[in-house]
Short mmCIF file of C-alpha atoms in Angstrom, two decimals:
data_model
loop_
_atom_site.label_atom_id
_atom_site.label_comp_id
_atom_site.label_asym_id
_atom_site.label_seq_id
_atom_site.Cartn_x
_atom_site.Cartn_y
_atom_site.Cartn_z
CA UNK A 1 57.94 65.86 47.87
CA UNK A 2 59.78 63.31 50.54
CA UNK A 3 61.94 60.41 49.55
CA UNK A 4 59.87 58.27 51.28
CA UNK A 5 57.03 59.17 49.28
CA UNK A 6 58.61 57.84 46.17
CA UNK A 7 59.33 53.89 45.49
CA UNK A 8 60.53 51.76 43.25
CA UNK A 9 59.05 48.02 41.80
CA UNK A 10 60.65 45.90 44.29
CA UNK A 11 58.75 48.46 46.89
CA UNK A 12 55.46 48.03 44.59
CA UNK A 13 55.97 44.73 44.68
CA UNK A 14 56.22 44.28 48.45
CA UNK A 15 53.09 46.96 49.19
CA UNK A 16 51.19 44.28 47.04
CA UNK A 17 52.64 40.80 48.12
CA UNK A 18 53.75 39.57 45.00
CA UNK A 19 56.54 39.36 42.82
CA UNK A 20 57.92 41.96 40.44
CA UNK A 21 57.16 40.24 36.98
CA UNK A 22 53.25 40.38 38.67
CA UNK A 23 53.88 44.00 39.24
CA UNK A 24 55.38 44.72 35.75
CA UNK A 25 52.19 42.32 34.17
CA UNK A 26 50.24 44.78 36.02
CA UNK A 27 51.66 47.97 33.90
CA UNK A 28 51.02 46.09 30.90
CA UNK A 29 47.30 45.03 31.28
CA UNK A 30 45.67 47.82 33.58
CA UNK A 31 45.51 51.25 31.56
CA UNK A 32 45.47 52.58 34.69
CA UNK A 33 48.18 51.34 36.33
CA UNK A 34 49.97 54.74 37.86
CA UNK A 35 52.90 55.81 35.40
CA UNK A 36 56.25 56.60 36.73
CA UNK A 37 57.08 59.86 38.39
CA UNK A 38 60.62 59.66 36.43
CA UNK A 39 62.72 56.74 34.80
CA UNK A 40 66.46 55.73 36.72
CA UNK A 41 68.70 53.42 35.67
CA UNK A 42 67.79 50.99 37.86
CA UNK A 43 64.58 50.89 37.19
CA UNK A 44 60.85 53.18 36.85
CA UNK A 45 60.28 55.23 39.85
CA UNK A 46 56.57 56.04 41.47
CA UNK A 47 54.69 57.98 44.18
CA UNK A 48 53.46 55.75 46.97
CA UNK A 49 49.82 57.42 47.22
CA UNK A 50 49.33 56.31 43.72
CA UNK A 51 50.64 53.11 44.32
CA UNK A 52 48.21 52.55 47.23
CA UNK A 53 45.65 53.99 45.66
CA UNK A 54 45.22 51.71 42.78
CA UNK A 55 45.89 48.56 45.40
CA UNK A 56 43.29 49.93 47.17
CA UNK A 57 40.83 49.59 44.13
CA UNK A 58 41.99 46.67 42.76
CA UNK A 59 41.36 44.57 45.86
CA UNK A 60 37.87 45.85 46.69
CA UNK A 61 35.35 48.76 46.66
CA UNK A 62 37.11 52.06 47.98
CA UNK A 63 35.61 53.73 51.29
CA UNK A 64 32.73 56.22 50.91
CA UNK A 65 33.61 59.37 52.45
CA UNK A 66 30.78 60.69 53.12
CA UNK A 67 30.57 64.63 55.48
CA UNK A 68 27.63 66.12 56.89
CA UNK A 69 28.15 69.60 56.10
CA UNK A 70 25.62 72.78 56.92
CA UNK A 71 27.53 76.70 57.60
CA UNK A 72 24.52 76.64 60.03
CA UNK A 73 24.65 75.13 63.43
CA UNK A 74 22.42 73.44 66.18
CA UNK A 75 21.07 70.85 63.12
CA UNK A 76 22.50 67.85 64.32
CA UNK A 77 25.27 67.06 62.10
CA UNK A 78 27.10 65.74 65.04
CA UNK A 79 24.46 63.67 66.77
CA UNK A 80 23.60 62.26 62.81
CA UNK A 81 27.08 61.12 62.88
CA UNK A 82 27.41 59.57 65.98
CA UNK A 83 24.50 57.66 65.00
CA UNK A 84 24.55 56.64 62.00
CA UNK A 85 27.34 55.05 62.29
CA UNK A 86 26.43 53.22 65.03
CA UNK A 87 23.91 52.37 62.24
CA UNK A 88 25.98 51.09 59.84
CA UNK A 89 28.25 49.13 62.40
CA UNK A 90 24.87 47.29 62.81
CA UNK A 91 24.76 46.16 59.63
CA UNK A 92 28.37 44.59 59.25
CA UNK A 93 30.04 47.79 57.55
CA UNK A 94 33.15 48.72 58.94
CA UNK A 95 32.87 52.56 59.33
CA UNK A 96 35.68 55.70 60.48
CA UNK A 97 34.06 58.63 62.06
CA UNK A 98 36.33 61.52 61.80
CA UNK A 99 35.89 64.30 64.25
CA UNK A 100 36.97 67.38 61.68
CA UNK A 101 35.16 69.95 63.83
CA UNK A 102 37.31 72.12 66.61
CA UNK A 103 34.65 71.95 69.28
CA UNK A 104 35.37 67.84 69.79
CA UNK A 105 31.66 67.53 69.91
CA UNK A 106 32.03 63.70 68.32
CA UNK A 107 35.11 63.17 70.50
CA UNK A 108 32.99 64.27 73.37
CA UNK A 109 30.40 62.03 72.76
CA UNK A 110 31.48 59.00 72.14
CA UNK A 111 34.52 58.62 73.94
CA UNK A 112 33.31 60.60 76.87
CA UNK A 113 35.06 63.67 78.13
CA UNK A 114 37.64 62.20 81.06
CA UNK A 115 38.74 59.54 77.98
CA UNK A 116 38.37 62.49 75.12
CA UNK A 117 41.02 65.00 77.69
CA UNK A 118 43.70 61.53 78.02
CA UNK A 119 44.24 61.56 74.30
CA UNK A 120 44.88 65.44 74.04
CA UNK A 121 47.14 64.85 76.85
CA UNK A 122 51.37 65.18 75.37
CA UNK A 123 54.30 64.17 75.90
CA UNK A 124 57.65 63.20 75.13
CA UNK A 125 56.55 60.62 73.04
CA UNK A 126 53.35 62.19 72.06
CA UNK A 127 54.45 65.63 71.57
CA UNK A 128 50.97 66.54 69.71
CA UNK A 129 48.59 63.12 72.26
CA UNK A 130 46.32 60.93 70.13
CA UNK A 131 44.05 62.98 68.58
CA UNK A 132 43.93 63.98 64.84
CA UNK A 133 46.46 66.24 64.80
CA UNK A 134 49.14 64.12 65.83
CA UNK A 135 48.54 63.17 61.73
CA UNK A 136 47.61 66.29 60.62
CA UNK A 137 50.02 68.77 61.82
CA UNK A 138 53.47 66.74 59.92
CA UNK A 139 51.89 66.26 57.39
CA UNK A 140 50.67 70.04 56.36
CA UNK A 141 54.29 71.04 57.71
CA UNK A 142 55.74 68.52 55.42
CA UNK A 143 58.55 67.45 58.32
CA UNK A 144 57.69 63.49 58.45
CA UNK A 145 55.20 61.04 57.67
CA UNK A 146 52.14 61.53 60.69
CA UNK A 147 51.01 59.02 62.61
CA UNK A 148 46.76 58.20 63.30
CA UNK A 149 45.22 57.12 65.96
CA UNK A 150 41.62 55.72 66.07
CA UNK A 151 39.90 55.10 69.03
CA UNK A 152 36.61 53.02 69.90
CA UNK A 153 33.38 54.67 71.28
CA UNK A 154 32.73 54.09 74.89
CA UNK A 155 29.61 52.14 74.39
CA UNK A 156 30.41 49.70 71.43
CA UNK A 157 28.58 46.59 70.63
CA UNK A 158 30.79 45.29 67.81
CA UNK A 159 34.15 46.25 66.52
CA UNK A 160 33.15 47.87 63.09
CA UNK A 161 32.84 51.90 64.66
CA UNK A 162 36.56 53.80 64.46
CA UNK A 163 36.53 57.55 65.86
CA UNK A 164 39.63 59.79 64.93
CA UNK A 165 39.51 61.67 68.31
CA UNK A 166 39.08 65.87 67.24
CA UNK A 167 41.43 68.00 68.76
CA UNK A 168 40.88 72.08 69.51
CA UNK A 169 43.96 73.08 67.24
CA UNK A 170 42.16 72.28 64.16
CA UNK A 171 40.86 75.87 65.03
CA UNK A 172 44.95 76.97 63.69
CA UNK A 173 45.03 74.69 60.60
CA UNK A 174 42.08 76.33 59.11
CA UNK A 175 44.53 79.23 59.55
CA UNK A 176 47.40 77.27 57.72
CA UNK A 177 45.66 76.37 55.05
CA UNK A 178 45.14 78.38 52.00
CA UNK A 179 42.87 78.89 48.87
CA UNK A 180 44.34 81.39 46.73
CA UNK A 181 48.29 79.64 46.07
CA UNK A 182 47.28 75.93 47.79
CA UNK A 183 44.18 75.60 45.56
CA UNK A 184 43.30 77.69 43.01
CA UNK A 185 47.07 77.97 42.26
CA UNK A 186 47.33 73.70 42.41
CA UNK A 187 50.93 74.46 44.74
CA UNK A 188 48.74 73.07 47.33
CA UNK A 189 46.02 70.55 46.45
CA UNK A 190 47.21 67.35 48.64
CA UNK A 191 47.46 70.12 52.16
CA UNK A 192 43.65 70.40 51.62
CA UNK A 193 43.49 65.77 50.98
CA UNK A 194 44.87 65.58 54.44
CA UNK A 195 41.05 64.02 55.43
CA UNK A 196 41.50 61.69 52.48
CA UNK A 197 45.57 61.02 53.21
CA UNK A 198 43.70 60.25 56.86
CA UNK A 199 41.75 57.75 56.19
CA UNK A 200 44.91 55.79 53.90
CA UNK A 201 47.27 56.47 56.56
CA UNK A 202 44.76 54.90 59.14
CA UNK A 203 43.22 51.70 56.98
CA UNK A 204 47.37 51.18 56.48
CA UNK A 205 48.46 51.98 59.77
CA UNK A 206 45.94 49.32 61.51
CA UNK A 207 45.34 46.86 58.71
CA UNK A 208 41.65 48.18 58.03
CA UNK A 209 39.48 47.75 55.07
CA UNK A 210 36.55 50.66 55.67
CA UNK A 211 33.09 50.96 53.75
CA UNK A 212 32.76 53.92 55.00
CA UNK A 213 34.20 57.08 56.24
CA UNK A 214 32.29 60.28 57.81
CA UNK A 215 33.09 63.40 58.52
CA UNK A 216 31.75 65.93 61.06
CA UNK A 217 32.30 69.54 60.67
CA UNK A 218 31.94 72.79 61.83
CA UNK A 219 28.93 74.88 61.32
CA UNK A 220 31.25 76.94 58.74
CA UNK A 221 32.35 77.21 54.93
CA UNK A 222 36.00 76.94 56.05
CA UNK A 223 38.83 75.71 54.87
CA UNK A 224 38.58 72.91 57.40
CA UNK A 225 35.19 72.42 55.29
CA UNK A 226 36.80 72.80 51.70
CA UNK A 227 39.30 70.16 52.96
CA UNK A 228 36.52 67.49 53.44
CA UNK A 229 34.58 68.23 51.00
CA UNK A 230 37.29 67.75 48.19
CA UNK A 231 38.36 64.24 50.30
CA UNK A 232 34.26 63.53 50.05
CA UNK A 233 32.30 61.27 48.33
CA UNK A 234 29.10 62.46 48.89
CA UNK A 235 28.03 65.46 52.09
CA UNK A 236 24.57 65.22 53.53
CA UNK A 237 22.53 68.24 54.90
CA UNK A 238 20.82 68.34 58.16
CA UNK A 239 18.55 70.89 58.60
CA UNK A 240 16.00 72.30 61.86
CA UNK A 241 12.64 73.36 61.93
CA UNK A 242 13.98 77.38 62.33
CA UNK A 243 14.20 80.61 60.14
CA UNK A 244 17.81 80.22 59.66
CA UNK A 245 18.01 76.54 57.93
CA UNK A 246 16.08 77.59 54.59
CA UNK A 247 18.80 80.25 54.09
CA UNK A 248 21.75 78.47 54.49
CA UNK A 249 20.45 75.66 52.15
CA UNK A 250 20.37 78.43 49.57
CA UNK A 251 23.85 79.41 50.96
CA UNK A 252 25.24 76.02 50.35
CA UNK A 253 23.72 76.72 46.52
CA UNK A 254 25.77 79.52 46.75
CA UNK A 255 28.83 78.46 47.59
CA UNK A 256 29.99 74.88 46.61
CA UNK A 257 29.88 75.56 42.79
CA UNK A 258 32.62 78.59 43.96
CA UNK A 259 34.48 75.67 45.77
CA UNK A 260 34.49 73.29 42.69
CA UNK A 261 35.49 76.33 40.45
CA UNK A 262 38.03 77.30 42.44
CA UNK A 263 39.75 73.48 43.02
CA UNK A 264 38.68 73.09 38.94
CA UNK A 265 41.43 75.62 38.08
CA UNK A 266 44.13 74.33 40.70
CA UNK A 267 43.56 70.76 39.57
CA UNK A 268 43.93 72.27 35.69
CA UNK A 269 47.53 73.79 36.86
CA UNK A 270 48.38 70.93 38.62
CA UNK A 271 48.32 68.52 36.17
CA UNK A 272 49.66 70.61 33.24
CA UNK A 273 53.13 69.61 35.30
CA UNK A 274 52.30 66.49 37.17
CA UNK A 275 50.41 65.04 34.26
CA UNK A 276 51.11 61.23 36.04
CA UNK A 277 49.13 61.84 38.71
CA UNK A 278 45.67 59.67 39.38
CA UNK A 279 45.09 61.10 42.43
CA UNK A 280 43.82 64.86 41.94
CA UNK A 281 41.48 63.93 39.01
CA UNK A 282 38.83 61.85 41.15
CA UNK A 283 39.07 64.27 43.71
CA UNK A 284 37.65 67.51 44.22
CA UNK A 285 34.02 65.99 43.34
CA UNK A 286 31.34 65.76 46.28
CA UNK A 287 27.89 64.69 45.31
CA UNK A 288 24.85 65.75 47.29
CA UNK A 289 23.72 62.77 49.45
CA UNK A 290 19.97 64.71 50.67
CA UNK A 291 19.17 66.77 53.40
CA UNK A 292 18.09 65.05 56.57
CA UNK A 293 15.14 66.83 58.61
CA UNK A 294 16.46 66.84 62.67
CA UNK A 295 14.41 68.01 65.26
CA UNK A 296 10.82 68.43 64.65
CA UNK A 297 7.29 68.20 67.21
CA UNK A 298 4.82 65.68 65.94
CA UNK A 299 0.84 65.49 67.10
CA UNK A 300 -1.91 63.62 66.69
CA UNK A 301 -4.59 64.95 64.12
CA UNK A 302 -7.56 65.66 65.52
CA UNK A 303 -10.54 62.79 65.59
CA UNK A 304 -7.36 61.01 63.68
CA UNK A 305 -4.62 58.84 64.82
CA UNK A 306 -2.46 60.00 62.01
CA UNK A 307 0.83 61.96 63.17
CA UNK A 308 2.11 65.16 61.94
CA UNK A 309 4.67 67.49 62.46
CA UNK A 310 3.21 70.38 64.21
CA UNK A 311 2.41 73.71 62.32
CA UNK A 312 5.23 75.95 62.60
CA UNK A 313 7.71 72.96 62.24
CA UNK A 314 5.42 71.99 59.24
CA UNK A 315 5.95 75.48 57.78
CA UNK A 316 9.41 75.85 58.32
CA UNK A 317 10.31 71.93 56.24
CA UNK A 318 7.69 73.47 53.51
CA UNK A 319 10.51 76.76 53.51
CA UNK A 320 13.25 74.43 53.76
CA UNK A 321 12.36 71.94 51.02
CA UNK A 322 11.17 74.93 48.56
CA UNK A 323 15.33 75.77 49.11
CA UNK A 324 16.86 72.52 48.36
CA UNK A 325 14.40 71.75 44.94
CA UNK A 326 14.23 75.75 44.01
CA UNK A 327 17.93 77.29 44.72
CA UNK A 328 20.05 74.03 45.98
CA UNK A 329 19.68 71.19 43.46
CA UNK A 330 19.36 73.75 40.10
CA UNK A 331 22.76 75.43 41.84
CA UNK A 332 24.43 72.11 41.70
CA UNK A 333 23.11 70.95 38.46
CA UNK A 334 24.82 73.39 36.96
CA UNK A 335 28.16 72.16 38.32
CA UNK A 336 29.79 70.99 34.77
CA UNK A 337 33.12 69.16 36.20
CA UNK A 338 31.07 66.00 37.54
CA UNK A 339 27.47 65.29 37.98
CA UNK A 340 26.70 66.75 41.91
CA UNK A 341 23.11 65.88 41.61
CA UNK A 342 22.32 61.68 42.53
CA UNK A 343 19.43 60.26 39.92
CA UNK A 344 18.03 59.09 43.97
CA UNK A 345 18.20 62.69 45.13
CA UNK A 346 14.82 64.41 45.17
CA UNK A 347 13.83 67.64 47.30
CA UNK A 348 12.48 64.77 50.13
CA UNK A 349 14.78 64.23 52.93
CA UNK A 350 16.25 61.19 53.55
CA UNK A 351 15.62 60.77 56.87
CA UNK A 352 13.04 62.86 59.18
CA UNK A 353 14.82 62.73 62.81
CA UNK A 354 11.72 64.20 65.69
CA UNK A 355 13.23 66.11 68.88
CA UNK A 356 14.65 63.73 71.42
CA UNK A 357 14.11 66.20 73.91
CA UNK A 358 15.83 65.12 77.73
CA UNK A 359 16.67 61.96 75.03
CA UNK A 360 19.54 63.69 73.59
CA UNK A 361 21.43 65.23 76.31
CA UNK A 362 20.91 62.38 78.02
CA UNK A 363 22.83 60.07 75.41
CA UNK A 364 25.40 62.47 74.98
CA UNK A 365 25.82 62.41 78.95
CA UNK A 366 26.44 58.73 78.90
CA UNK A 367 28.36 58.35 75.66
CA UNK A 368 25.58 56.01 74.76
CA UNK A 369 23.77 56.18 70.73
CA UNK A 370 20.68 55.96 70.53
CA UNK A 371 20.23 52.40 69.46
CA UNK A 372 21.35 51.46 72.41
CA UNK A 373 20.22 54.30 75.39
CA UNK A 374 16.90 52.46 76.06
CA UNK A 375 19.18 49.63 78.12
CA UNK A 376 20.49 52.27 79.96
CA UNK A 377 18.99 53.52 82.92
CA UNK A 378 18.04 57.69 82.52
CA UNK A 379 20.43 59.66 84.30
CA UNK A 380 18.39 62.02 87.22
CA UNK A 381 19.79 64.95 85.87
CA UNK A 382 17.81 64.75 82.95
CA UNK A 383 15.05 62.20 84.26
CA UNK A 384 13.84 62.95 87.68
CA UNK A 385 11.15 59.56 87.62
CA UNK A 386 15.00 57.45 86.98
CA UNK A 387 13.75 55.38 83.97
CA UNK A 388 12.40 55.79 80.59
CA UNK A 389 8.67 56.01 80.04
CA UNK A 390 6.97 53.83 77.24
CA UNK A 391 6.05 56.66 75.19
CA UNK A 392 10.37 57.77 75.49
CA UNK A 393 10.77 53.90 74.57
CA UNK A 394 8.57 53.81 71.18
CA UNK A 395 9.92 57.27 70.51
CA UNK A 396 13.51 56.58 70.37
CA UNK A 397 12.47 52.67 68.63
CA UNK A 398 11.09 55.33 65.72
CA UNK A 399 14.13 57.57 65.55
CA UNK A 400 16.70 54.54 65.80
CA UNK A 401 14.78 52.87 63.16
CA UNK A 402 15.05 56.61 60.70
CA UNK A 403 19.10 55.92 61.13
CA UNK A 404 18.87 52.41 59.62
CA UNK A 405 16.86 53.65 57.21
CA UNK A 406 19.56 55.82 56.25
CA UNK A 407 22.20 53.49 56.52
CA UNK A 408 20.88 51.03 54.39
CA UNK A 409 19.90 54.04 51.53
CA UNK A 410 23.77 55.05 51.18
CA UNK A 411 24.89 51.07 51.22
CA UNK A 412 22.36 50.76 48.71
CA UNK A 413 23.41 53.88 46.48
CA UNK A 414 26.05 55.38 47.71
#
């Protein structure tokens, strides 16, 4: 633990903008106030992280951290985060989107490839650029406090959405983390809470109070995914109508309980000698917030105005739904450390996003989320006519409504 992580009563009072008498009263009145890690002649000594965590809980509801996770690629994780974050921001919620995927698709889509390249540039003053690496590398090496950086989306209608730019270096970061020593052994639990610490650092550095933090993840079960899930309150699972989605959902049901068992082992070992810690006991408890069906096609039923999924996509939908109901949910219910399935979660998807065809790549090329895409002229490379058709505008509006409804569900239920 670094010296700058330790503070006394006077520093606690400064952080809270109160006098030391008020801090003394809090210690007497609030049973959950952090316990000093040592007692000196000059007074008690606290861990800065625990004090900041307690103060945030006292002042306002904590930021809800949601990871979008599927070990299968191409299921729409990045697209979902981008458009969901936009819908939450339009509803007045403060949102932080974290690009925790080494592919950096979220950064490229939201910021633009040229703009994102500037954040990657390093110099003597900025040895790690202005990406997630600038915070994560010093944090993991414990050599110095990391510097958090945020960026604004290229096309932004309000000031509610910030992005932590990703970095291709995250591939190396995943190799640094060690499940056996850090998690199961309990020696480096905070190394696996880097995303949570990053959110705290951003809020502190830029005087932000986020309502939601959304984490984009690689299609993997690697240590990056573990770190994000241990730091999250909920996780969402995007799926697509293909042969592998149902299988991958079942794998999540097999693997996530093991992730939690590893964390519980390490937590028990850690708390034996760190019983004062008030942060670790609340981490490593990600709840399943539901699944999202992405990229399916529809058709009008014969002699009817009803629109339904195509036969092939409906068949895949049923397979994924059965895997959710019969494998994922039952396996998560077996977790004993906490309740991983909220009451509002069922086998039904919490959002259904149709295949947007040429609109999806055009949205990325123009760095414009679906909510605002109809206001922009399509690029010639994607739409030869040079303008959106009425049916395309109608589909954009319909899918934007799905993202809005998902945002409403999260605001009300999470």
